């Protein structure tokens, strides 16, 4: 008897592929990339042959898992963009990316360590993610919620740094608090940093105090009157430049 391949078979194939991807993502996060494909097949409830039909190598499976995870992030970001105010959508998305990095850490580290992998699907998904990030950023800037000089590369670098910081914190709640404090630096209300220094009091951001003669940044005194000059030489120059009474 001849078996006719139809819509039902294709639907079964799609479901099996999704089950393998889900099982592989969980296994990689729990046990690393050394987990055998046979174990992934058992976790997914399919035969090993089904895994190999969809993913002929471990490399192909790892790439597909990561592409799916990034695709889910893109879909989540697009939903945020349609449902939330621009600034809320932007910061909410960055926090989501940072907060879910741990589940992708093993796969991400493997891809970073081996740049020779062919990854056309992954490349397309990463491009979609970067485009979404720029769209969210520009909308938040037009909304007045993010500094206008911030670019997409700045956001990517900051996101990577926040994710690394969160990964090494044992207290996740404390780590998220630090991430939020760091991301606050993107807001227009954050203090302006000049030559690595900044100054803020309870009234908001202010430039660091500087010598009235040469512009050298001054060290704040805990008591007494604020300094006006960096030293005796500038003080004398200022005195000589004063008009005679």
CSV table of N, CA, C and O in Angstrom, one decimal, residues 95-206:
chain,number,residue,atom,x,y,z
A,95,UNK,N,15.6,45.0,29.5
A,95,UNK,CA,15.5,44.2,30.7
A,95,UNK,C,15.2,42.8,30.4
A,95,UNK,O,15.7,41.8,31.0
A,96,UNK,N,14.3,42.5,29.4
A,96,UNK,CA,14.0,41.2,29.1
A,96,UNK,C,15.2,40.4,28.4
A,96,UNK,O,15.5,39.3,28.8
A,97,UNK,N,15.9,41.1,27.5
A,97,UNK,CA,17.1,40.5,26.9
A,97,UNK,C,18.1,40.2,28.0
A,97,UNK,O,18.6,39.0,28.0
A,98,UNK,N,18.4,41.1,28.9
A,98,UNK,CA,19.3,40.8,29.9
A,98,UNK,C,18.9,39.7,30.9
A,98,UNK,O,19.6,38.8,31.2
A,99,UNK,N,17.6,39.8,31.3
A,99,UNK,CA,17.1,38.8,32.2
A,99,UNK,C,17.0,37.4,31.7
A,99,UNK,O,17.0,36.4,32.5
A,100,UNK,N,16.9,37.2,30.4
A,100,UNK,CA,16.8,35.9,29.8
A,100,UNK,C,18.1,35.4,29.3
A,100,UNK,O,18.1,34.3,28.7
A,101,UNK,N,19.2,36.1,29.4
A,101,UNK,CA,20.5,35.7,28.9
A,101,UNK,C,21.0,34.4,29.4
A,101,UNK,O,21.6,33.6,28.7
A,102,UNK,N,20.7,34.2,30.7
A,102,UNK,CA,21.3,33.0,31.4
A,102,UNK,C,20.8,31.7,30.6
A,102,UNK,O,21.6,30.8,30.5
A,103,UNK,N,19.6,31.6,30.2
A,103,UNK,CA,19.1,30.4,29.5
A,103,UNK,C,19.8,30.2,28.1
A,103,UNK,O,19.8,29.1,27.6
A,104,UNK,N,20.4,31.3,27.6
A,104,UNK,CA,21.0,31.2,26.3
A,104,UNK,C,22.6,31.2,26.4
A,104,UNK,O,23.3,31.1,25.4
A,105,UNK,N,23.1,31.3,27.6
A,105,UNK,CA,24.5,31.5,27.8
A,105,UNK,C,25.4,30.4,27.2
A,105,UNK,O,26.4,30.7,26.5
A,106,UNK,N,25.0,29.2,27.4
A,106,UNK,CA,25.8,28.1,26.9
A,106,UNK,C,25.9,28.1,25.4
A,106,UNK,O,27.0,28.0,24.8
A,107,UNK,N,24.8,28.3,24.7
A,107,UNK,CA,24.8,28.3,23.2
A,107,UNK,C,25.5,29.5,22.7
A,107,UNK,O,26.3,29.5,21.8
A,108,UNK,N,25.2,30.6,23.3
A,108,UNK,CA,25.9,31.9,22.9
A,108,UNK,C,27.4,31.8,23.0
A,108,UNK,O,28.1,32.2,22.1
A,109,UNK,N,27.9,31.3,24.1
A,109,UNK,CA,29.3,31.1,24.3
A,109,UNK,C,29.9,30.2,23.3
A,109,UNK,O,31.0,30.5,22.8
A,110,UNK,N,29.2,29.2,22.9
A,110,UNK,CA,29.7,28.2,21.9
A,110,UNK,C,29.8,28.9,20.5
A,110,UNK,O,30.8,28.7,19.8
A,111,UNK,N,28.8,29.7,20.2
A,111,UNK,CA,28.9,30.4,18.9
A,111,UNK,C,30.0,31.4,18.8
A,111,UNK,O,30.6,31.6,17.8
A,112,UNK,N,30.2,32.1,19.9
A,112,UNK,CA,31.2,33.1,20.0
A,112,UNK,C,32.6,32.5,19.9
A,112,UNK,O,33.5,33.1,19.3
A,113,UNK,N,32.7,31.3,20.4
A,113,UNK,CA,34.0,30.6,20.5
A,113,UNK,C,34.4,30.0,19.1
A,113,UNK,O,35.6,29.7,18.9
A,114,UNK,N,33.4,29.8,18.2
A,114,UNK,CA,33.7,29.2,16.9
A,114,UNK,C,33.1,30.0,15.8
A,114,UNK,O,32.0,29.7,15.4
A,115,UNK,N,33.8,31.0,15.3
A,115,UNK,CA,33.3,31.9,14.3
A,115,UNK,C,33.2,31.2,12.9
A,115,UNK,O,32.7,31.8,11.9
A,116,UNK,N,33.7,29.9,12.8
A,116,UNK,CA,33.7,29.3,11.5
A,116,UNK,C,32.4,28.6,11.1
A,116,UNK,O,32.2,28.1,10.0
A,117,UNK,N,31.4,28.6,12.1
A,117,UNK,CA,30.2,27.9,11.8
A,117,UNK,C,29.4,28.5,10.7
A,117,UNK,O,29.3,29.8,10.7
A,118,UNK,N,28.8,27.8,9.8
A,118,UNK,CA,27.9,28.4,8.8
A,118,UNK,C,26.6,28.7,9.5
A,118,UNK,O,26.0,27.8,10.2
A,119,UNK,N,26.1,29.9,9.5
A,119,UNK,CA,24.9,30.2,10.2
A,119,UNK,C,24.0,31.2,9.5
A,119,UNK,O,23.8,32.3,9.9
A,120,UNK,N,23.5,30.8,8.3
A,120,UNK,CA,22.7,31.8,7.5
A,120,UNK,C,21.4,32.1,8.2
A,120,UNK,O,21.0,33.3,8.2
A,121,UNK,N,20.8,31.1,8.9
A,121,UNK,CA,19.5,31.4,9.6
A,121,UNK,C,19.8,32.3,10.8
A,121,UNK,O,19.0,33.3,11.0
A,122,UNK,N,20.8,32.0,11.5
A,122,UNK,CA,21.2,32.8,12.7
A,122,UNK,C,21.5,34.2,12.3
A,122,UNK,O,21.1,35.2,12.9
A,123,UNK,N,22.2,34.4,11.2
A,123,UNK,CA,22.6,35.8,10.7
A,123,UNK,C,21.4,36.6,10.4
A,123,UNK,O,21.3,37.8,10.8
A,124,UNK,N,20.4,36.0,9.8
A,124,UNK,CA,19.1,36.7,9.5
A,124,UNK,C,18.4,37.1,10.7
A,124,UNK,O,17.8,38.2,10.8
A,125,UNK,N,18.4,36.2,11.7
A,125,UNK,CA,17.6,36.5,13.0
A,125,UNK,C,18.3,37.6,13.7
A,125,UNK,O,17.7,38.5,14.3
A,126,UNK,N,19.7,37.6,13.8
A,126,UNK,CA,20.4,38.6,14.5
A,126,UNK,C,20.2,40.0,13.8
A,126,UNK,O,20.0,41.0,14.5
A,127,UNK,N,20.1,40.0,12.5
A,127,UNK,CA,19.8,41.2,11.8
A,127,UNK,C,18.4,41.8,12.2
A,127,UNK,O,18.2,43.0,12.3
A,128,UNK,N,17.4,40.9,12.3
A,128,UNK,CA,16.1,41.3,12.7
A,128,UNK,C,16.1,41.9,14.1
A,128,UNK,O,15.5,42.9,14.4
A,129,UNK,N,16.9,41.2,15.0
A,129,UNK,CA,17.0,41.7,16.4
A,129,UNK,C,17.6,43.1,16.4
A,129,UNK,O,17.1,44.0,17.2
A,130,UNK,N,18.7,43.3,15.7
A,130,UNK,CA,19.4,44.6,15.7
A,130,UNK,C,18.4,45.7,15.1
A,130,UNK,O,18.4,46.8,15.6
A,131,UNK,N,17.7,45.4,14.1
A,131,UNK,CA,16.7,46.3,13.5
A,131,UNK,C,15.6,46.7,14.5
A,131,UNK,O,15.3,47.9,14.6
A,132,UNK,N,15.1,45.7,15.2
A,132,UNK,CA,14.1,46.0,16.2
A,132,UNK,C,14.7,46.9,17.3
A,132,UNK,O,14.0,47.8,17.8
A,133,UNK,N,15.9,46.6,17.8
A,133,UNK,CA,16.5,47.3,18.8
A,133,UNK,C,16.7,48.8,18.4
A,133,UNK,O,16.4,49.7,19.2
A,134,UNK,N,17.1,49.0,17.1
A,134,UNK,CA,17.3,50.4,16.7
A,134,UNK,C,15.9,51.1,16.6
A,134,UNK,O,15.8,52.3,16.9
A,135,UNK,N,14.9,50.4,16.1
A,135,UNK,CA,13.5,51.0,16.0
A,135,UNK,C,13.0,51.4,17.4
A,135,UNK,O,12.5,52.5,17.6
A,136,UNK,N,13.2,50.5,18.4
A,136,UNK,CA,12.8,50.8,19.8
A,136,UNK,C,13.6,52.0,20.3
A,136,UNK,O,13.0,52.9,21.0
A,137,UNK,N,14.9,52.0,20.1
A,137,UNK,CA,15.7,53.1,20.6
A,137,UNK,C,15.3,54.4,20.0
A,137,UNK,O,15.1,55.4,20.7
A,138,UNK,N,15.1,54.5,18.7
A,138,UNK,CA,14.8,55.8,18.1
A,138,UNK,C,13.4,56.3,18.5
A,138,UNK,O,13.2,57.5,18.7
A,139,UNK,N,12.5,55.3,18.7
A,139,UNK,CA,11.1,55.7,19.2
A,139,UNK,C,11.2,56.3,20.6
A,139,UNK,O,10.6,57.3,20.9
A,140,UNK,N,12.0,55.7,21.5
A,140,UNK,CA,12.2,56.2,22.8
A,140,UNK,C,12.9,57.5,22.8
A,140,UNK,O,12.6,58.4,23.7
A,141,UNK,N,13.8,57.7,21.9
A,141,UNK,CA,14.5,59.0,21.9
A,141,UNK,C,13.5,60.1,21.4
A,141,UNK,O,13.5,61.2,21.9
A,142,UNK,N,12.7,59.8,20.4
A,142,UNK,CA,11.7,60.8,20.0
A,142,UNK,C,10.7,61.1,21.1
A,142,UNK,O,10.1,62.2,21.2
A,143,UNK,N,10.5,60.1,22.0
A,143,UNK,CA,9.6,60.2,23.1
A,143,UNK,C,10.2,61.0,24.3
A,143,UNK,O,9.6,61.3,25.3
A,144,UNK,N,11.5,61.3,24.2
A,144,UNK,CA,12.2,62.0,25.2
A,144,UNK,C,12.7,61.2,26.4
A,144,UNK,O,13.1,61.7,27.4
A,145,UNK,N,12.7,59.8,26.2
A,145,UNK,CA,13.1,58.9,27.3
A,145,UNK,C,14.5,58.5,27.3
A,145,UNK,O,14.9,57.9,28.3
A,146,UNK,N,15.2,58.7,26.2
A,146,UNK,CA,16.6,58.2,26.1
A,146,UNK,C,17.4,59.4,25.5
A,146,UNK,O,17.0,60.1,24.6
A,147,UNK,N,18.7,59.5,26.0
A,147,UNK,CA,19.5,60.6,25.5
A,147,UNK,C,19.7,60.5,24.0
A,147,UNK,O,19.8,59.4,23.4
A,148,UNK,N,19.7,61.7,23.3
A,148,UNK,CA,19.7,61.7,21.8
A,148,UNK,C,21.1,61.2,21.3
A,148,UNK,O,21.1,60.8,20.1
A,149,UNK,N,22.1,61.3,22.0
A,149,UNK,CA,23.5,60.9,21.5
A,149,UNK,C,23.7,59.4,21.6
A,149,UNK,O,24.7,58.9,21.0
A,150,UNK,N,22.8,58.7,22.2
A,150,UNK,CA,23.0,57.2,22.3
A,150,UNK,C,22.7,56.5,21.0
A,150,UNK,O,21.7,56.8,20.3
A,151,UNK,N,23.6,55.6,20.6
A,151,UNK,CA,23.4,54.9,19.3
A,151,UNK,C,23.1,53.4,19.6
A,151,UNK,O,23.3,52.9,20.7
A,152,UNK,N,22.7,52.6,18.6
A,152,UNK,CA,22.4,51.2,18.8
A,152,UNK,C,23.6,50.4,19.3
A,152,UNK,O,23.5,49.5,20.1
A,153,UNK,N,24.8,50.8,18.8
A,153,UNK,CA,26.0,50.1,19.3
A,153,UNK,C,26.3,50.3,20.8
A,153,UNK,O,26.7,49.4,21.5
A,154,UNK,N,25.9,51.5,21.2
A,154,UNK,CA,26.1,51.8,22.7
A,154,UNK,C,25.1,50.9,23.5
A,154,UNK,O,25.5,50.3,24.5
A,155,UNK,N,23.9,50.7,23.0
A,155,UNK,CA,22.9,49.9,23.7
A,155,UNK,C,23.3,48.4,23.7
A,155,UNK,O,23.2,47.8,24.7
A,156,UNK,N,23.8,48.0,22.5
A,156,UNK,CA,24.3,46.6,22.5
A,156,UNK,C,25.4,46.3,23.5
A,156,UNK,O,25.4,45.3,24.2
A,157,UNK,N,26.4,47.2,23.5
A,157,UNK,CA,27.5,47.0,24.4
A,157,UNK,C,27.1,47.1,25.9
A,157,UNK,O,27.5,46.3,26.7
A,158,UNK,N,26.1,48.0,26.2
A,158,UNK,CA,25.6,48.1,27.5
A,158,UNK,C,24.8,46.9,27.9
A,158,UNK,O,24.9,46.4,29.1
A,159,UNK,N,24.1,46.4,27.0
A,159,UNK,CA,23.2,45.2,27.3
A,159,UNK,C,24.1,44.0,27.5
A,159,UNK,O,23.9,43.2,28.5
A,160,UNK,N,25.2,43.8,26.7
A,160,UNK,CA,26.1,42.7,26.9
A,160,UNK,C,26.8,42.8,28.3
A,160,UNK,O,26.9,41.8,29.1
A,161,UNK,N,27.2,44.0,28.7
A,161,UNK,CA,27.8,44.2,30.0
A,161,UNK,C,26.8,44.0,31.1
A,161,UNK,O,27.2,43.3,32.1
A,162,UNK,N,25.6,44.4,31.0
A,162,UNK,CA,24.6,44.1,32.0
A,162,UNK,C,24.3,42.6,32.2
A,162,UNK,O,24.2,42.1,33.3
A,163,UNK,N,24.3,41.9,31.0
A,163,UNK,CA,24.0,40.5,31.1
A,163,UNK,C,25.2,39.8,31.8
A,163,UNK,O,25.0,38.9,32.6
A,164,UNK,N,26.4,40.2,31.5
A,164,UNK,CA,27.6,39.6,32.2
A,164,UNK,C,27.6,39.9,33.7
A,164,UNK,O,27.9,39.0,34.5
A,165,UNK,N,27.2,41.1,34.0
A,165,UNK,CA,27.1,41.4,35.5
A,165,UNK,C,26.0,40.6,36.2
A,165,UNK,O,26.3,40.1,37.3
A,166,UNK,N,24.9,40.4,35.5
A,166,UNK,CA,23.8,39.6,36.1
A,166,UNK,C,24.2,38.1,36.3
A,166,UNK,O,23.9,37.5,37.3
A,167,UNK,N,25.0,37.6,35.3
A,167,UNK,CA,25.4,36.2,35.4
A,167,UNK,C,26.3,35.9,36.6
A,167,UNK,O,26.2,34.8,37.1
A,168,UNK,N,27.1,36.8,37.0
A,168,UNK,CA,28.0,36.6,38.1
A,168,UNK,C,27.4,36.9,39.4
A,168,UNK,O,28.1,36.6,40.5
A,169,UNK,N,26.2,37.5,39.5
A,169,UNK,CA,25.6,37.8,40.8
A,169,UNK,C,24.8,36.6,41.3
A,169,UNK,O,24.0,36.0,40.6
A,170,UNK,N,25.1,36.2,42.5
A,170,UNK,CA,24.4,35.1,43.1
A,170,UNK,C,23.0,35.5,43.6
A,170,UNK,O,22.0,34.7,43.5
A,171,UNK,N,22.9,36.8,44.0
A,171,UNK,CA,21.6,37.3,44.4
A,171,UNK,C,20.9,38.0,43.1
A,171,UNK,O,21.3,39.1,42.7
A,172,UNK,N,20.0,37.3,42.5
A,172,UNK,CA,19.4,37.8,41.2
A,172,UNK,C,18.7,39.1,41.4
A,172,UNK,O,18.8,40.0,40.6
A,173,UNK,N,18.0,39.3,42.5
A,173,UNK,CA,17.3,40.5,42.8
A,173,UNK,C,18.2,41.7,42.9
A,173,UNK,O,18.0,42.8,42.3
A,174,UNK,N,19.3,41.5,43.6
A,174,UNK,CA,20.3,42.5,43.7
A,174,UNK,C,21.0,42.8,42.3
A,174,UNK,O,21.3,44.0,42.0
A,175,UNK,N,21.1,41.8,41.5
A,175,UNK,CA,21.7,41.9,40.2
A,175,UNK,C,20.8,42.7,39.3
A,175,UNK,O,21.2,43.6,38.5
A,176,UNK,N,19.5,42.5,39.3
A,176,UNK,CA,18.5,43.2,38.5
A,176,UNK,C,18.5,44.7,38.9
A,176,UNK,O,18.4,45.6,38.1
A,177,UNK,N,18.6,44.9,40.2
A,177,UNK,CA,18.7,46.3,40.7
A,177,UNK,C,19.9,47.0,40.1
A,177,UNK,O,19.8,48.2,39.7
A,178,UNK,N,21.1,46.4,40.1
A,178,UNK,CA,22.2,47.0,39.5
A,178,UNK,C,22.0,47.2,38.0
A,178,UNK,O,22.5,48.3,37.4
A,179,UNK,N,21.4,46.3,37.3
A,179,UNK,CA,21.1,46.5,35.9
A,179,UNK,C,20.2,47.7,35.7
A,179,UNK,O,20.5,48.5,34.8
A,180,UNK,N,19.2,47.8,36.5
A,180,UNK,CA,18.3,49.0,36.3
A,180,UNK,C,19.0,50.3,36.6
A,180,UNK,O,18.8,51.3,35.9
A,181,UNK,N,19.9,50.3,37.6
A,181,UNK,CA,20.7,51.5,37.9
A,181,UNK,C,21.6,51.8,36.7
A,181,UNK,O,21.8,53.0,36.3
A,182,UNK,N,22.2,50.8,36.1
A,182,UNK,CA,23.1,51.0,34.9
A,182,UNK,C,22.3,51.6,33.7
A,182,UNK,O,22.7,52.5,33.1
A,183,UNK,N,21.1,51.0,33.5
A,183,UNK,CA,20.3,51.5,32.3
A,183,UNK,C,19.8,52.9,32.6
A,183,UNK,O,19.5,53.6,31.6
A,184,UNK,N,19.7,53.3,33.8
A,184,UNK,CA,19.2,54.7,34.1
A,184,UNK,C,20.2,55.7,33.5
A,184,UNK,O,19.8,56.9,33.2
A,185,UNK,N,21.4,55.3,33.2
A,185,UNK,CA,22.4,56.2,32.6
A,185,UNK,C,22.0,56.5,31.1
A,185,UNK,O,22.6,57.5,30.6
A,186,UNK,N,21.1,55.8,30.5
A,186,UNK,CA,20.6,56.1,29.2
A,186,UNK,C,19.6,57.3,29.2
A,186,UNK,O,19.3,57.8,28.2
A,187,UNK,N,19.0,57.5,30.4
A,187,UNK,CA,18.0,58.5,30.4
A,187,UNK,C,18.5,59.9,30.4
A,187,UNK,O,19.6,60.2,30.9
A,188,UNK,N,17.8,60.9,29.9
A,188,UNK,CA,18.2,62.3,29.8
A,188,UNK,C,18.5,62.9,31.2
A,188,UNK,O,19.3,63.8,31.3
A,189,UNK,N,17.9,62.4,32.3
A,189,UNK,CA,18.1,62.9,33.6
A,189,UNK,C,19.4,62.5,34.3
A,189,UNK,O,19.7,62.9,35.3
A,190,UNK,N,20.1,61.5,33.6
A,190,UNK,CA,21.4,61.1,34.2
A,190,UNK,C,22.4,62.2,34.1
A,190,UNK,O,22.4,63.1,33.3
A,191,UNK,N,23.4,62.2,35.1
A,191,UNK,CA,24.4,63.2,35.1
A,191,UNK,C,25.3,63.1,33.9
A,191,UNK,O,25.6,62.1,33.3
A,192,UNK,N,25.7,64.3,33.4
A,192,UNK,CA,26.7,64.4,32.3
A,192,UNK,C,28.1,64.0,32.8
A,192,UNK,O,28.5,64.6,33.7
A,193,UNK,N,28.7,63.1,32.1
A,193,UNK,CA,30.1,62.7,32.4
A,193,UNK,C,31.1,63.4,31.6
A,193,UNK,O,31.0,63.4,30.4
A,194,UNK,N,32.1,64.1,32.2
A,194,UNK,CA,33.1,64.8,31.5
A,194,UNK,C,34.5,64.3,32.0
A,194,UNK,O,34.8,64.4,33.1
A,195,UNK,N,35.3,63.8,31.0
A,195,UNK,CA,36.6,63.3,31.3
A,195,UNK,C,36.6,62.3,32.5
A,195,UNK,O,37.4,62.3,33.4
A,196,UNK,N,35.6,61.4,32.4
A,196,UNK,CA,35.5,60.4,33.5
A,196,UNK,C,35.0,60.8,34.8
A,196,UNK,O,34.9,60.0,35.7
A,197,UNK,N,34.5,62.0,35.0
A,197,UNK,CA,34.0,62.5,36.2
A,197,UNK,C,32.6,63.1,36.1
A,197,UNK,O,32.3,63.7,35.0
A,198,UNK,N,31.8,63.1,37.1
A,198,UNK,CA,30.5,63.7,37.1
A,198,UNK,C,30.2,64.1,38.5
A,198,UNK,O,30.8,63.7,39.5
A,199,UNK,N,29.2,65.0,38.6
A,199,UNK,CA,28.8,65.4,39.9
A,199,UNK,C,27.2,65.5,40.0
A,199,UNK,O,26.6,66.0,39.0
A,200,UNK,N,26.6,65.1,41.1
A,200,UNK,CA,25.2,65.2,41.2
A,200,UNK,C,24.9,65.5,42.7
A,200,UNK,O,25.5,65.0,43.6
A,201,UNK,N,23.9,66.3,42.9
A,201,UNK,CA,23.3,66.5,44.3
A,201,UNK,C,21.8,66.2,44.2
A,201,UNK,O,21.3,65.8,43.2
A,202,UNK,N,21.1,66.5,45.3
A,202,UNK,CA,19.7,66.2,45.3
A,202,UNK,C,18.9,67.0,44.4
A,202,UNK,O,17.7,66.7,44.1
A,203,UNK,N,19.4,68.1,43.8
A,203,UNK,CA,18.7,68.9,42.9
A,203,UNK,C,18.8,68.4,41.5
A,203,UNK,O,18.1,68.9,40.6
A,204,UNK,N,19.6,67.4,41.2
A,204,UNK,CA,19.7,66.9,39.8
A,204,UNK,C,21.2,67.0,39.4
A,204,UNK,O,22.1,67.2,40.2
A,205,UNK,N,21.4,66.8,38.1
A,205,UNK,CA,22.8,66.7,37.5
A,205,UNK,C,23.5,68.1,37.4
A,205,UNK,O,22.8,69.1,37.1
A,206,UNK,N,24.8,68.2,37.7
A,206,UNK,CA,25.5,69.4,37.6
A,206,UNK,C,26.9,69.0,37.1
A,206,UNK,O,27.4,67.9,37.4
